[in-house]
Amino acid sequence: QVVFNYKNDNKKKLFNDWVKIYSNALSRGNTILNNELYLLLEQAIYNDECLLSVAYQSKQAIGGMLFGFNSIKADYNAAANIPRIENEKSRGVGHLLMWESILKLKEIKKENLELGSFKSPNANVDINKLKNDKIENILNFKRGFGANRLLSNYFFKVLG
């Protein structure tokens, strides 16, 4: 079951479940977010200024996705699952969350969804020349929802 914050009376539970899943996932990579960021996110959720979708199995939150948006466009910002789901590669929790979120975004009249870019941690490496399973899985996931790959004149410089 996927539950959304948008026009939902149980936003506090959804927010708390998301923070637990997301902060645990970040901590596995030795990253911790500032509490002020979570407070800003909580305000945005209460004001329906973003879409938070959380998947539940037997009343336990097992994964979630976060989308920011304006009047017509939505942006895929973040996703995380509990470790058990991450380890069970055969489960399609991410696909379920994305598909249900797309349907919800269409329902609330968003016309476009930006699935984001993927860049190499080494800014001097062309992503098109990198070949590994993780990158291929990310690209296939995004293409699997009908996303078009856009080529742009985006420039990036490492300072330091």
XYZ file of C-alpha atoms in Angstrom:
160
model
C 0.000 0.000 0.000
C 1.271 3.480 -0.894
C 0.129 6.466 1.175
C 0.596 10.126 0.189
C 0.832 13.303 2.240
C -1.172 15.304 -0.283
C -4.619 16.155 1.132
C -4.085 13.570 3.887
C -4.883 14.047 7.571
C -2.135 11.705 8.790
C 0.862 13.766 7.628
C 2.726 13.530 10.945
C 2.975 9.721 10.748
C 4.037 9.810 7.109
C 6.666 12.455 7.836
C 8.054 10.541 10.834
C 8.144 7.273 8.874
C 9.965 8.992 5.981
C 12.513 10.675 8.260
C 13.294 7.347 9.911
C 13.776 5.538 6.579
C 15.680 8.368 4.898
C 17.949 9.311 7.792
C 18.836 5.638 8.327
C 19.692 5.260 4.641
C 21.843 8.396 4.714
C 23.629 7.283 7.875
C 24.674 4.059 6.141
C 26.678 6.349 3.852
C 27.953 8.418 6.788
C 25.727 11.393 5.904
C 23.585 13.256 8.409
C 21.176 16.045 7.493
C 20.743 19.174 9.556
C 17.565 19.235 11.699
C 16.616 22.560 10.089
C 16.268 20.770 6.748
C 13.845 18.285 8.263
C 11.840 21.157 9.809
C 11.600 22.864 6.410
C 10.536 19.605 4.807
C 7.917 19.066 7.508
C 6.462 22.513 6.806
C 6.385 21.813 3.070
C 4.587 18.510 3.700
C 1.994 20.129 5.960
C 1.407 22.835 3.352
C 1.140 20.300 0.481
C 4.108 21.964 -1.246
C 5.664 18.605 -2.098
C 4.571 15.018 -2.543
C 5.762 12.373 -0.115
C 4.834 8.783 -0.891
C 5.489 5.995 1.601
C 5.014 2.263 0.965
C 3.715 0.109 3.795
C 3.654 -3.635 4.257
C 1.721 -4.976 7.256
C 1.608 -1.414 8.667
C 5.422 -1.090 8.537
C 6.923 1.678 6.403
C 9.324 -0.025 3.975
C 10.222 2.733 1.512
C 9.471 6.236 0.373
C 9.925 8.871 -2.319
C 9.900 12.639 -2.215
C 8.933 15.002 -5.032
C 9.105 18.772 -5.080
C 6.817 20.683 -7.421
C 5.504 23.972 -8.714
C 2.230 24.631 -10.512
C 2.979 22.355 -13.494
C 6.261 20.490 -12.943
C 7.389 17.931 -10.383
C 10.971 16.953 -9.518
C 12.035 13.547 -8.211
C 14.164 14.525 -5.221
C 14.873 11.485 -3.056
C 14.068 7.848 -2.399
C 15.035 5.334 0.257
C 14.071 1.891 1.510
C 14.642 -0.015 4.691
C 17.700 -2.348 4.522
C 15.619 -5.524 4.169
C 13.988 -4.143 1.012
C 17.316 -2.914 -0.371
C 18.744 -6.408 0.039
C 15.773 -8.138 -1.612
C 16.523 -7.187 -5.210
C 13.464 -9.045 -6.510
C 11.076 -6.646 -4.722
C 9.731 -3.760 -6.790
C 9.107 -1.232 -4.004
C 10.870 1.568 -5.899
C 8.885 0.803 -9.045
C 5.617 0.703 -7.095
C 6.383 4.011 -5.380
C 7.347 5.711 -8.645
C 4.327 4.398 -10.552
C 1.835 5.330 -7.814
C 3.515 8.729 -7.424
C 3.252 9.382 -11.166
C -0.468 8.614 -10.994
C -0.889 10.938 -8.010
C 1.109 13.725 -9.686
C -1.115 13.423 -12.754
C -4.187 13.514 -10.503
C -3.038 16.795 -8.942
C -2.449 18.237 -12.424
C 1.325 18.166 -12.747
C 2.229 18.140 -16.427
C 5.904 17.148 -16.291
C 8.143 15.042 -14.095
C 11.886 15.593 -14.021
C 13.585 12.377 -12.967
C 16.918 14.077 -12.494
C 20.392 13.601 -13.764
C 23.156 11.260 -12.812
C 26.728 12.390 -12.718
C 29.969 10.751 -11.838
C 31.434 11.529 -8.416
C 34.508 12.497 -10.406
C 33.384 15.565 -12.356
C 36.136 15.006 -14.931
C 34.705 11.648 -16.042
C 32.128 11.521 -18.824
C 29.106 9.574 -17.509
C 28.564 8.191 -21.027
C 31.923 6.429 -20.821
C 31.250 4.817 -17.451
C 29.834 1.325 -17.586
C 28.801 -0.447 -14.414
C 25.728 -2.181 -13.066
C 24.699 0.599 -10.664
C 24.680 3.266 -13.370
C 22.869 0.981 -15.809
C 20.249 0.128 -13.173
C 19.623 3.815 -12.416
C 19.314 4.704 -16.087
C 17.052 1.722 -16.815
C 14.832 2.596 -13.838
C 14.296 6.131 -15.166
C 13.836 5.029 -18.781
C 11.403 2.350 -17.644
C 8.839 5.018 -16.783
C 8.944 6.510 -20.260
C 11.438 9.251 -19.468
C 13.283 10.849 -22.354
C 16.972 11.503 -22.029
C 17.761 15.151 -22.632
C 21.122 16.309 -23.853
C 22.001 19.798 -22.704
C 24.753 22.352 -22.514
C 25.154 22.082 -18.771
C 28.561 23.060 -17.468
C 30.129 22.139 -14.151
C 33.434 23.082 -12.543
C 35.032 21.624 -9.444
C 36.317 24.410 -7.205
C 39.110 23.162 -5.090
